[in-house]
Amino acid sequence: MLYLIGLGLGDETDITVKGLTIVKKAARLYLEAYTSILLVDKAVLEQYYGREVILADREMVESSSDDILHDAQNVDVAFLVVGDPFGATTHTDLVLRARALKIPISSIPNASIMSAIGATGLQLYNFGQTVSMVFFTETWKPASFYDRIRENRNIGLHTLVLLDIKVKEQSLENMARGRKIYEPPRYMTVGQCASQMLEIEEVKTAEGEGGVYGEESLAIGVARIGGETEKFVSGTLKQLCLADQELGGPLHSLVLLGRRTHELESEYVREFAVSKEDWDRIWKRDYEGKQ
Amino acid sequence: MLYLIGLGLGDETDITVKGLTIVKKAARLYLEAYTSILLVDKAVLEQYYGREVILADREMVESSSDDILHDAQNVDVAFLVVGDPFGATTHTDLVLRARALKIPISSIPNASIMSAIGATGLQLYNFGQTVSMVFFTETWKPASFYDRIRENRNIGLHTLVLLDIKVKEQSLENMARGRKIYEPPRYMTVGQCASQMLEIEEVKTAEGEGGVYGEESLAIGVARIGGETEKFVSGTLKQLCLADQELGGPLHSLVLLGRRTHELESEYVREFAVSKEDWDRIWKRDYEGKQ
């Protein structure tokens, strides 16, 4: 059997009892370690499980899935995924390959940021599609997220923005020379995301296609959601450009508020505001009653 | 401390290790039992926890929250919620009241249908807002879901439809006479949902506002998601009207496919099709390449 087991979002104890039982008896354990990370290291997991865990990077999952699936018709293989097992495309791909090999499949769900984001106090019903924000470079500033946010904003919905993580990346030079030397991991912060959003807004405005959000749009910076040090900071996009210190270490995400925000949602979220006065003023002006 | 603890979606072992540790030591345990249900009874939970669990119905949570929060400044109170603690509005309300009483709050996330629905093979990124479907009566057929689905469909996104559950409901007669006699619980099925959707489509078409979906729109019926007997049936809305027997017992949900469906998503989902021929024919005609 191939088991896809969600680990949740925080530490080693966020696995479900059902998941842990399977982990203890499986023949092999793989940890998917490139679409998200737990707030603890692999060593902590190994200590907790009392077993070895094989790190599965993107290359292994995408190119050597047969190694992962080897003999899974006869023995139990557990593939551990941070969050919920179906949070990322790669894993449906792995399931399709397992199906083709007639391997039975079972998945053990767990918390995902897609639902844990409800801890901001915003109603999950009021979220539109989720978008991703990648690290911009001097020459590459993909703005497809902008049109997705526009679609959500037109309807009045919140947008969850998932932030880029770079693990096991090679520099261009090392890649060109075929050297398997990797850069230190990088995790995008709320401040970087908010700045990139405002940068694209400026570009779009200059092109006559702007106006989706602005410096005074209300948003929530989120750090380590679902973990014991979970932290929220709410404010304008401009204020959130400077909120990284208060938010602390990775992982970060951001929610852009939709105008279909209920008063209870605002009441819940203003508790985390950089400035309650600014929050109330902008809330009354741009959001309240704008169904 | 007030702990909001997600129980996940299936049985007693879907609680996280962290959640179970708190359950074992809390002074009082409440189980929220009206927005969703686990696939096992309260007695099974009590046996598993080795402790008494107090059933919290809507009336208790909405009118007697002070009882739940009593002395939580000094002792640990655990409020157990099926799925994730922030899946339903009521619980942010409870947190707001706890805040006002200066009670510290901690939440333990878990799987919610909002993310577990990824097990259909559809990408969570491609979902728009979630809608709810209530049981129609002869005189009450609320159709506000229709406009929400229209918004999602216009953008090309999938829609998750959550289906009504009725627990501890009084008949009109018993309510009028003040008799606390409750009807047996009712859980909407995929077949009932699909029929109600087609009924409203007909009404809207007659009013000149139809065309959001039709008998041949592709959808997925979902039963007991996240549980060990999880079951998917995919097909047209018309086919799903007759899929209840194959799906089996509650809880059910339904996903209406958006046209922004990736080929991999369709490949994954057609595995569950009532008729693969029909699925492929309609997929090619109405969805494939329609980004």
PDB file of C-alpha atoms in Angstrom, chain A residues 89-250:
ATOM      1  CA  THR A  89       0.121  18.806  -7.712  1.00  0.00           C
ATOM      2  CA  THR A  90       3.122  16.507  -7.458  1.00  0.00           C
ATOM      3  CA  HIS A  91       1.302  14.136  -5.208  1.00  0.00           C
ATOM      4  CA  THR A  92      -1.669  13.494  -7.430  1.00  0.00           C
ATOM      5  CA  ASP A  93       0.984  12.699 -10.025  1.00  0.00           C
ATOM      6  CA  LEU A  94       2.546  10.116  -7.683  1.00  0.00           C
ATOM      7  CA  VAL A  95      -0.888   8.590  -7.107  1.00  0.00           C
ATOM      8  CA  LEU A  96      -1.495   8.335 -10.849  1.00  0.00           C
ATOM      9  CA  ARG A  97       1.777   6.436 -11.208  1.00  0.00           C
ATOM     10  CA  ALA A  98       0.888   4.161  -8.310  1.00  0.00           C
ATOM     11  CA  ARG A  99      -2.495   3.456  -9.897  1.00  0.00           C
ATOM     12  CA  ALA A 100      -0.770   2.477 -13.143  1.00  0.00           C
ATOM     13  CA  LEU A 101       1.358   0.007 -11.165  1.00  0.00           C
ATOM     14  CA  LYS A 102      -1.765  -1.424  -9.453  1.00  0.00           C
ATOM     15  CA  ILE A 103      -0.584  -0.259  -6.043  1.00  0.00           C
ATOM     16  CA  PRO A 104      -3.389   0.344  -3.561  1.00  0.00           C
ATOM     17  CA  ILE A 105      -3.448   3.880  -2.160  1.00  0.00           C
ATOM     18  CA  SER A 106      -4.644   5.386   1.081  1.00  0.00           C
ATOM     19  CA  SER A 107      -4.386   8.987   2.226  1.00  0.00           C
ATOM     20  CA  ILE A 108      -4.472  10.398   5.748  1.00  0.00           C
ATOM     21  CA  PRO A 109      -5.606  14.021   5.668  1.00  0.00           C
ATOM     22  CA  ASN A 110      -4.321  16.731   7.958  1.00  0.00           C
ATOM     23  CA  ALA A 111      -4.444  20.490   8.402  1.00  0.00           C
ATOM     24  CA  SER A 112      -3.435  22.514   5.367  1.00  0.00           C
ATOM     25  CA  ILE A 113      -2.825  26.229   5.139  1.00  0.00           C
ATOM     26  CA  MET A 114      -5.834  26.295   2.795  1.00  0.00           C
ATOM     27  CA  SER A 115      -8.125  25.666   5.768  1.00  0.00           C
ATOM     28  CA  ALA A 116      -5.922  26.650   8.735  1.00  0.00           C
ATOM     29  CA  ILE A 117      -6.032  30.188   7.336  1.00  0.00           C
ATOM     30  CA  GLY A 118      -9.463  30.342   9.007  1.00  0.00           C
ATOM     31  CA  ALA A 119      -7.519  31.035  12.215  1.00  0.00           C
ATOM     32  CA  THR A 120      -7.171  34.627  10.965  1.00  0.00           C
ATOM     33  CA  GLY A 121     -10.860  34.959  11.783  1.00  0.00           C
ATOM     34  CA  LEU A 122     -11.799  35.300   8.126  1.00  0.00           C
ATOM     35  CA  GLN A 123     -14.527  32.979   6.911  1.00  0.00           C
ATOM     36  CA  LEU A 124     -13.320  30.244   4.572  1.00  0.00           C
ATOM     37  CA  TYR A 125     -16.516  30.756   2.545  1.00  0.00           C
ATOM     38  CA  ASN A 126     -15.316  34.214   1.621  1.00  0.00           C
ATOM     39  CA  PHE A 127     -12.053  33.160   0.018  1.00  0.00           C
ATOM     40  CA  GLY A 128     -11.596  33.054  -3.728  1.00  0.00           C
ATOM     41  CA  GLN A 129      -8.853  31.170  -5.542  1.00  0.00           C
ATOM     42  CA  THR A 130      -5.457  30.900  -3.870  1.00  0.00           C
ATOM     43  CA  VAL A 131      -2.454  32.461  -5.614  1.00  0.00           C
ATOM     44  CA  SER A 132       1.301  31.960  -5.354  1.00  0.00           C
ATOM     45  CA  MET A 133       3.975  34.627  -5.218  1.00  0.00           C
ATOM     46  CA  VAL A 134       7.490  33.789  -6.418  1.00  0.00           C
ATOM     47  CA  PHE A 135      10.730  35.641  -5.689  1.00  0.00           C
ATOM     48  CA  PHE A 136      11.211  38.339  -8.315  1.00  0.00           C
ATOM     49  CA  THR A 137      14.611  38.753  -9.936  1.00  0.00           C
ATOM     50  CA  GLU A 138      15.907  41.773 -11.864  1.00  0.00           C
ATOM     51  CA  THR A 139      14.682  40.258 -15.116  1.00  0.00           C
ATOM     52  CA  TRP A 140      11.811  37.996 -14.075  1.00  0.00           C
ATOM     53  CA  LYS A 141       8.762  39.424 -12.381  1.00  0.00           C
ATOM     54  CA  PRO A 142       5.861  37.143 -13.218  1.00  0.00           C
ATOM     55  CA  ALA A 143       2.590  38.949 -12.608  1.00  0.00           C
ATOM     56  CA  SER A 144      -0.005  36.314 -13.393  1.00  0.00           C
ATOM     57  CA  PHE A 145      -1.074  36.423  -9.728  1.00  0.00           C
ATOM     58  CA  TYR A 146      -2.363  39.929 -10.405  1.00  0.00           C
ATOM     59  CA  ASP A 147      -5.163  38.821 -12.722  1.00  0.00           C
ATOM     60  CA  ARG A 148      -6.220  36.095 -10.290  1.00  0.00           C
ATOM     61  CA  ILE A 149      -6.419  38.640  -7.490  1.00  0.00           C
ATOM     62  CA  ARG A 150      -8.409  40.938  -9.760  1.00  0.00           C
ATOM     63  CA  GLU A 151     -10.929  38.138 -10.323  1.00  0.00           C
ATOM     64  CA  ASN A 152     -11.285  37.592  -6.572  1.00  0.00           C
ATOM     65  CA  ARG A 153     -11.501  41.312  -5.833  1.00  0.00           C
ATOM     66  CA  ASN A 154     -14.163  41.876  -8.489  1.00  0.00           C
ATOM     67  CA  ILE A 155     -16.377  39.411  -6.636  1.00  0.00           C
ATOM     68  CA  GLY A 156     -15.403  40.837  -3.243  1.00  0.00           C
ATOM     69  CA  LEU A 157     -13.514  37.774  -1.993  1.00  0.00           C
ATOM     70  CA  HIS A 158     -10.396  37.373   0.143  1.00  0.00           C
ATOM     71  CA  THR A 159      -7.216  36.071  -1.483  1.00  0.00           C
ATOM     72  CA  LEU A 160      -4.722  33.779   0.216  1.00  0.00           C
ATOM     73  CA  VAL A 161      -1.232  34.381  -1.168  1.00  0.00           C
ATOM     74  CA  LEU A 162       1.225  31.509  -0.686  1.00  0.00           C
ATOM     75  CA  LEU A 163       4.842  32.622  -0.598  1.00  0.00           C
ATOM     76  CA  ASP A 164       7.782  31.130  -2.433  1.00  0.00           C
ATOM     77  CA  ILE A 165      10.251  28.851  -0.744  1.00  0.00           C
ATOM     78  CA  LYS A 166      13.587  27.938  -2.317  1.00  0.00           C
ATOM     79  CA  VAL A 167      15.226  24.828  -0.976  1.00  0.00           C
ATOM     80  CA  LYS A 168      18.056  22.959  -2.633  1.00  0.00           C
ATOM     81  CA  GLU A 169      18.393  25.549  -5.409  1.00  0.00           C
ATOM     82  CA  GLN A 170      21.594  25.846  -7.428  1.00  0.00           C
ATOM     83  CA  SER A 171      23.095  29.151  -8.481  1.00  0.00           C
ATOM     84  CA  LEU A 172      23.139  29.642 -12.268  1.00  0.00           C
ATOM     85  CA  GLU A 173      26.907  29.271 -12.218  1.00  0.00           C
ATOM     86  CA  ASN A 174      26.865  26.014 -10.261  1.00  0.00           C
ATOM     87  CA  MET A 175      24.096  24.707 -12.483  1.00  0.00           C
ATOM     88  CA  ALA A 176      26.037  25.597 -15.646  1.00  0.00           C
ATOM     89  CA  ARG A 177      29.129  23.851 -14.330  1.00  0.00           C
ATOM     90  CA  GLY A 178      27.134  20.853 -13.160  1.00  0.00           C
ATOM     91  CA  ARG A 179      28.242  21.325  -9.578  1.00  0.00           C
ATOM     92  CA  LYS A 180      25.764  19.895  -7.074  1.00  0.00           C
ATOM     93  CA  ILE A 181      26.289  22.749  -4.652  1.00  0.00           C
ATOM     94  CA  TYR A 182      23.099  24.240  -3.261  1.00  0.00           C
ATOM     95  CA  GLU A 183      22.234  27.712  -2.029  1.00  0.00           C
ATOM     96  CA  PRO A 184      21.002  28.203   1.544  1.00  0.00           C
ATOM     97  CA  PRO A 185      17.194  27.902   1.762  1.00  0.00           C
ATOM     98  CA  ARG A 186      15.170  31.088   1.313  1.00  0.00           C
ATOM     99  CA  TYR A 187      11.635  31.738   2.489  1.00  0.00           C
ATOM    100  CA  MET A 188       9.709  34.750   1.240  1.00  0.00           C
ATOM    101  CA  THR A 189       8.505  37.099   3.952  1.00  0.00           C
ATOM    102  CA  VAL A 190       5.251  39.032   4.178  1.00  0.00           C
ATOM    103  CA  GLY A 191       7.265  42.238   3.698  1.00  0.00           C
ATOM    104  CA  GLN A 192       8.817  40.981   0.474  1.00  0.00           C
ATOM    105  CA  CYS A 193       5.424  39.811  -0.785  1.00  0.00           C
ATOM    106  CA  ALA A 194       3.693  43.105   0.020  1.00  0.00           C
ATOM    107  CA  SER A 195       6.507  45.061  -1.699  1.00  0.00           C
ATOM    108  CA  GLN A 196       6.322  42.898  -4.814  1.00  0.00           C
ATOM    109  CA  MET A 197       2.546  43.308  -4.887  1.00  0.00           C
ATOM    110  CA  LEU A 198       2.857  47.090  -4.750  1.00  0.00           C
ATOM    111  CA  GLU A 199       5.597  47.021  -7.402  1.00  0.00           C
ATOM    112  CA  ILE A 200       3.287  45.169  -9.804  1.00  0.00           C
ATOM    113  CA  GLU A 201       0.380  47.466  -8.972  1.00  0.00           C
ATOM    114  CA  GLU A 202       2.569  50.374 -10.068  1.00  0.00           C
ATOM    115  CA  VAL A 203       3.503  48.651 -13.328  1.00  0.00           C
ATOM    116  CA  LYS A 204      -0.134  47.761 -14.048  1.00  0.00           C
ATOM    117  CA  THR A 205      -1.307  51.282 -13.245  1.00  0.00           C
ATOM    118  CA  ALA A 206       1.250  52.715 -15.676  1.00  0.00           C
ATOM    119  CA  GLU A 207      -0.142  50.318 -18.304  1.00  0.00           C
ATOM    120  CA  GLY A 208      -3.701  51.503 -17.562  1.00  0.00           C
ATOM    121  CA  GLU A 209      -4.687  48.132 -16.058  1.00  0.00           C
ATOM    122  CA  GLY A 210      -4.196  48.855 -12.373  1.00  0.00           C
ATOM    123  CA  GLY A 211      -6.463  49.525  -9.441  1.00  0.00           C
ATOM    124  CA  VAL A 212      -6.771  45.999  -8.098  1.00  0.00           C
ATOM    125  CA  TYR A 213      -5.314  47.013  -4.726  1.00  0.00           C
ATOM    126  CA  GLY A 214      -3.096  49.757  -3.368  1.00  0.00           C
ATOM    127  CA  GLU A 215      -0.931  50.921  -0.483  1.00  0.00           C
ATOM    128  CA  GLU A 216      -4.016  51.274   1.717  1.00  0.00           C
ATOM    129  CA  SER A 217      -5.591  47.922   0.940  1.00  0.00           C
ATOM    130  CA  LEU A 218      -6.132  45.915   4.107  1.00  0.00           C
ATOM    131  CA  ALA A 219      -4.334  42.626   4.525  1.00  0.00           C
ATOM    132  CA  ILE A 220      -3.106  40.164   7.113  1.00  0.00           C
ATOM    133  CA  GLY A 221       0.439  38.925   7.455  1.00  0.00           C
ATOM    134  CA  VAL A 222       0.582  35.380   8.787  1.00  0.00           C
ATOM    135  CA  ALA A 223       3.575  33.578  10.267  1.00  0.00           C
ATOM    136  CA  ARG A 224       3.960  29.919  11.244  1.00  0.00           C
ATOM    137  CA  ILE A 225       0.255  29.203  10.976  1.00  0.00           C
ATOM    138  CA  GLY A 226      -0.874  26.192  12.976  1.00  0.00           C
ATOM    139  CA  GLY A 227       2.335  26.222  15.004  1.00  0.00           C
ATOM    140  CA  GLU A 228       2.636  27.155  18.645  1.00  0.00           C
ATOM    141  CA  THR A 229       4.283  30.484  17.746  1.00  0.00           C
ATOM    142  CA  GLU A 230       1.629  31.358  15.138  1.00  0.00           C
ATOM    143  CA  LYS A 231       1.481  35.114  14.642  1.00  0.00           C
ATOM    144  CA  PHE A 232      -0.812  37.511  12.790  1.00  0.00           C
ATOM    145  CA  VAL A 233      -0.219  41.159  11.914  1.00  0.00           C
ATOM    146  CA  SER A 234      -2.955  43.072  10.111  1.00  0.00           C
ATOM    147  CA  GLY A 235      -2.713  46.415   8.401  1.00  0.00           C
ATOM    148  CA  THR A 236      -2.362  48.119   5.049  1.00  0.00           C
ATOM    149  CA  LEU A 237      -0.100  46.614   2.398  1.00  0.00           C
ATOM    150  CA  LYS A 238       2.253  49.514   3.015  1.00  0.00           C
ATOM    151  CA  GLN A 239       2.365  48.776   6.750  1.00  0.00           C
ATOM    152  CA  LEU A 240       2.939  45.088   6.083  1.00  0.00           C
ATOM    153  CA  CYS A 241       6.028  45.930   4.015  1.00  0.00           C
ATOM    154  CA  LEU A 242       7.611  46.669   7.399  1.00  0.00           C
ATOM    155  CA  ALA A 243       6.071  43.934   9.549  1.00  0.00           C
ATOM    156  CA  ASP A 244       8.668  41.177   9.123  1.00  0.00           C
ATOM    157  CA  GLN A 245      10.389  41.762  12.415  1.00  0.00           C
ATOM    158  CA  GLU A 246       7.153  41.538  14.340  1.00  0.00           C
ATOM    159  CA  LEU A 247       6.098  38.416  12.438  1.00  0.00           C
ATOM    160  CA  GLY A 248       9.372  36.608  13.066  1.00  0.00           C
ATOM    161  CA  GLY A 249      10.764  33.530  11.262  1.00  0.00           C
ATOM    162  CA  PRO A 250       9.291  31.460   8.388  1.00  0.00           C
TER     163      PRO A 250
END
